[in-house]
Amino acid sequence: MWNPMRAWLRAMARRMRKDSGMTTSEYAMGTIAACAFAAVLYKVVTSGTVSGALEAVIGKALNAQF
């Protein structure tokens, strides 16, 4: 009963030990994509419309009655 379970656990352990991570080029592409997303997000957040909305929300929160 336990032999098939042990065999399965050993097989899973062997699969988990394989080096199947990202390569250097994949890290580079991920970093570039993250930087591009950050730049777009920065532009959106600092735009006049979003900036005004954020200021309004913060202003309402600071002037709230407790």
Coordinates of N, CA and C in Angstrom, one line a residue:
M1 N 0.8 -1.2 0.0 CA 0.0 0.0 0.0 C 0.9 1.3 0.0
W2 N 1.9 1.3 0.8 CA 2.8 2.5 0.9 C 3.8 2.5 -0.2
N3 N 4.1 1.4 -0.9 CA 5.1 1.5 -1.9 C 4.7 2.4 -3.1
P4 N 3.5 2.3 -3.6 CA 3.1 3.2 -4.7 C 3.2 4.7 -4.3
M5 N 2.8 4.9 -3.0 CA 2.8 6.3 -2.5 C 4.3 6.8 -2.4
R6 N 5.2 6.0 -1.9 CA 6.6 6.3 -1.8 C 7.2 6.6 -3.2
A7 N 6.8 5.7 -4.2 CA 7.3 5.9 -5.5 C 6.8 7.2 -6.1
W8 N 5.5 7.5 -5.9 CA 5.0 8.8 -6.3 C 5.7 10.0 -5.7
L9 N 5.9 9.9 -4.4 CA 6.6 11.0 -3.7 C 8.0 11.2 -4.2
R10 N 8.7 10.1 -4.5 CA 10.1 10.2 -5.0 C 10.1 10.9 -6.4
A11 N 9.1 10.4 -7.2 CA 9.0 11.0 -8.6 C 8.7 12.5 -8.5
M12 N 7.8 12.9 -7.6 CA 7.5 14.3 -7.4 C 8.7 15.1 -6.9
A13 N 9.5 14.5 -6.0 CA 10.7 15.2 -5.5 C 11.7 15.4 -6.6
R14 N 11.9 14.3 -7.5 CA 12.8 14.4 -8.6 C 12.4 15.6 -9.5
R15 N 11.1 15.7 -9.8 CA 10.6 16.7 -10.7 C 10.8 18.1 -10.1
M16 N 10.6 18.2 -8.8 CA 10.8 19.5 -8.2 C 12.2 20.0 -8.1
R17 N 13.2 19.1 -8.2 CA 14.6 19.4 -8.1 C 15.1 19.9 -9.5
K18 N 14.4 19.7 -10.6 CA 14.9 20.1 -11.9 C 15.1 21.6 -11.9
D19 N 16.1 22.0 -12.7 CA 16.3 23.5 -12.9 C 15.4 23.9 -14.0
S20 N 14.3 24.4 -13.7 CA 13.4 24.9 -14.8 C 13.0 26.3 -14.6
G21 N 13.9 27.1 -14.0 CA 13.6 28.5 -13.8 C 13.8 29.3 -15.0
M22 N 13.7 30.6 -14.8 CA 13.8 31.5 -16.0 C 15.3 31.7 -16.3
T23 N 15.5 31.9 -17.6 CA 16.9 32.2 -18.1 C 17.1 33.7 -17.9
T24 N 18.4 34.1 -18.2 CA 18.7 35.5 -18.1 C 17.9 36.3 -19.0
S25 N 17.7 35.9 -20.3 CA 16.9 36.6 -21.2 C 15.5 36.8 -20.8
E26 N 14.9 35.8 -20.1 CA 13.6 35.9 -19.6 C 13.5 36.9 -18.5
Y27 N 14.5 36.9 -17.6 CA 14.6 37.9 -16.6 C 14.7 39.3 -17.2
A28 N 15.5 39.5 -18.2 CA 15.6 40.8 -18.8 C 14.3 41.2 -19.4
M29 N 13.6 40.3 -20.1 CA 12.3 40.7 -20.7 C 11.3 41.0 -19.6
G30 N 11.3 40.3 -18.5 CA 10.4 40.6 -17.4 C 10.7 41.9 -16.8
T31 N 12.0 42.2 -16.7 CA 12.4 43.5 -16.1 C 11.9 44.7 -17.0
I32 N 12.1 44.5 -18.3 CA 11.8 45.6 -19.3 C 10.2 45.7 -19.2
A33 N 9.5 44.6 -19.2 CA 8.0 44.7 -19.2 C 7.6 45.4 -17.9
A34 N 8.2 45.1 -16.8 CA 7.8 45.7 -15.5 C 8.1 47.2 -15.5
C35 N 9.2 47.6 -16.1 CA 9.6 49.0 -16.2 C 8.6 49.8 -17.1
A36 N 8.3 49.2 -18.2 CA 7.3 49.8 -19.1 C 6.0 50.0 -18.4
F37 N 5.5 48.9 -17.7 CA 4.2 49.1 -17.0 C 4.3 50.2 -15.9
A38 N 5.4 50.2 -15.2 CA 5.6 51.3 -14.2 C 5.6 52.7 -14.9
A39 N 6.2 52.8 -16.0 CA 6.2 54.1 -16.7 C 4.8 54.5 -17.1
V40 N 4.0 53.6 -17.7 CA 2.6 53.9 -18.1 C 1.8 54.2 -16.9
L41 N 2.0 53.4 -15.8 CA 1.2 53.7 -14.6 C 1.5 55.1 -14.0
Y42 N 2.8 55.4 -14.0 CA 3.2 56.8 -13.5 C 2.6 57.9 -14.4
K43 N 2.6 57.7 -15.7 CA 1.9 58.7 -16.5 C 0.4 58.8 -16.3
V44 N -0.2 57.7 -16.0 CA -1.7 57.8 -15.7 C -1.9 58.4 -14.4
V45 N -1.2 58.1 -13.4 CA -1.4 58.6 -12.1 C -1.1 60.1 -12.0
T46 N -0.1 60.5 -12.7 CA 0.3 62.0 -12.7 C -0.5 62.8 -13.7
S47 N -1.4 62.2 -14.5 CA -2.2 63.0 -15.4 C -3.1 63.9 -14.6
G48 N -3.6 65.0 -15.2 CA -4.4 65.9 -14.6 C -5.7 65.4 -14.0
T49 N -6.4 64.5 -14.8 CA -7.7 64.0 -14.4 C -7.5 63.1 -13.1
V50 N -6.6 62.1 -13.2 CA -6.4 61.2 -12.1 C -5.8 61.9 -10.9
S51 N -4.9 62.9 -11.1 CA -4.3 63.6 -10.0 C -5.4 64.4 -9.3
G52 N -6.3 65.0 -10.0 CA -7.4 65.8 -9.4 C -8.3 64.9 -8.6
A53 N -8.6 63.7 -9.2 CA -9.5 62.8 -8.5 C -8.9 62.3 -7.2
L54 N -7.6 62.0 -7.2 CA -6.9 61.5 -6.0 C -6.8 62.6 -5.0
E55 N -6.6 63.9 -5.4 CA -6.6 65.0 -4.5 C -8.0 65.2 -3.8
A56 N -9.0 65.0 -4.6 CA -10.4 65.1 -4.1 C -10.7 64.0 -3.1
V57 N -10.3 62.8 -3.3 CA -10.5 61.7 -2.4 C -9.7 61.9 -1.1
I58 N -8.5 62.3 -1.2 CA -7.7 62.6 0.0 C -8.2 63.8 0.7
G59 N -8.7 64.8 0.1 CA -9.3 66.0 0.7 C -10.5 65.6 1.5
K60 N -11.4 64.7 0.9 CA -12.6 64.3 1.6 C -12.3 63.4 2.8
A61 N -11.2 62.6 2.7 CA -10.8 61.8 3.8 C -10.3 62.6 4.9
L62 N -9.5 63.7 4.6 CA -9.0 64.5 5.7 C -10.0 65.4 6.3
N63 N -11.1 65.7 5.6 CA -12.1 66.6 6.2 C -13.3 65.8 6.7
A64 N -13.2 64.5 6.8 CA -14.3 63.7 7.3 C -14.6 63.9 8.7
Q65 N -15.9 63.9 9.1 CA -16.3 64.1 10.5 C -16.4 62.7 11.1
F66 N -15.8 62.6 12.3 CA -15.8 61.3 13.0 C -16.8 61.4 14.2

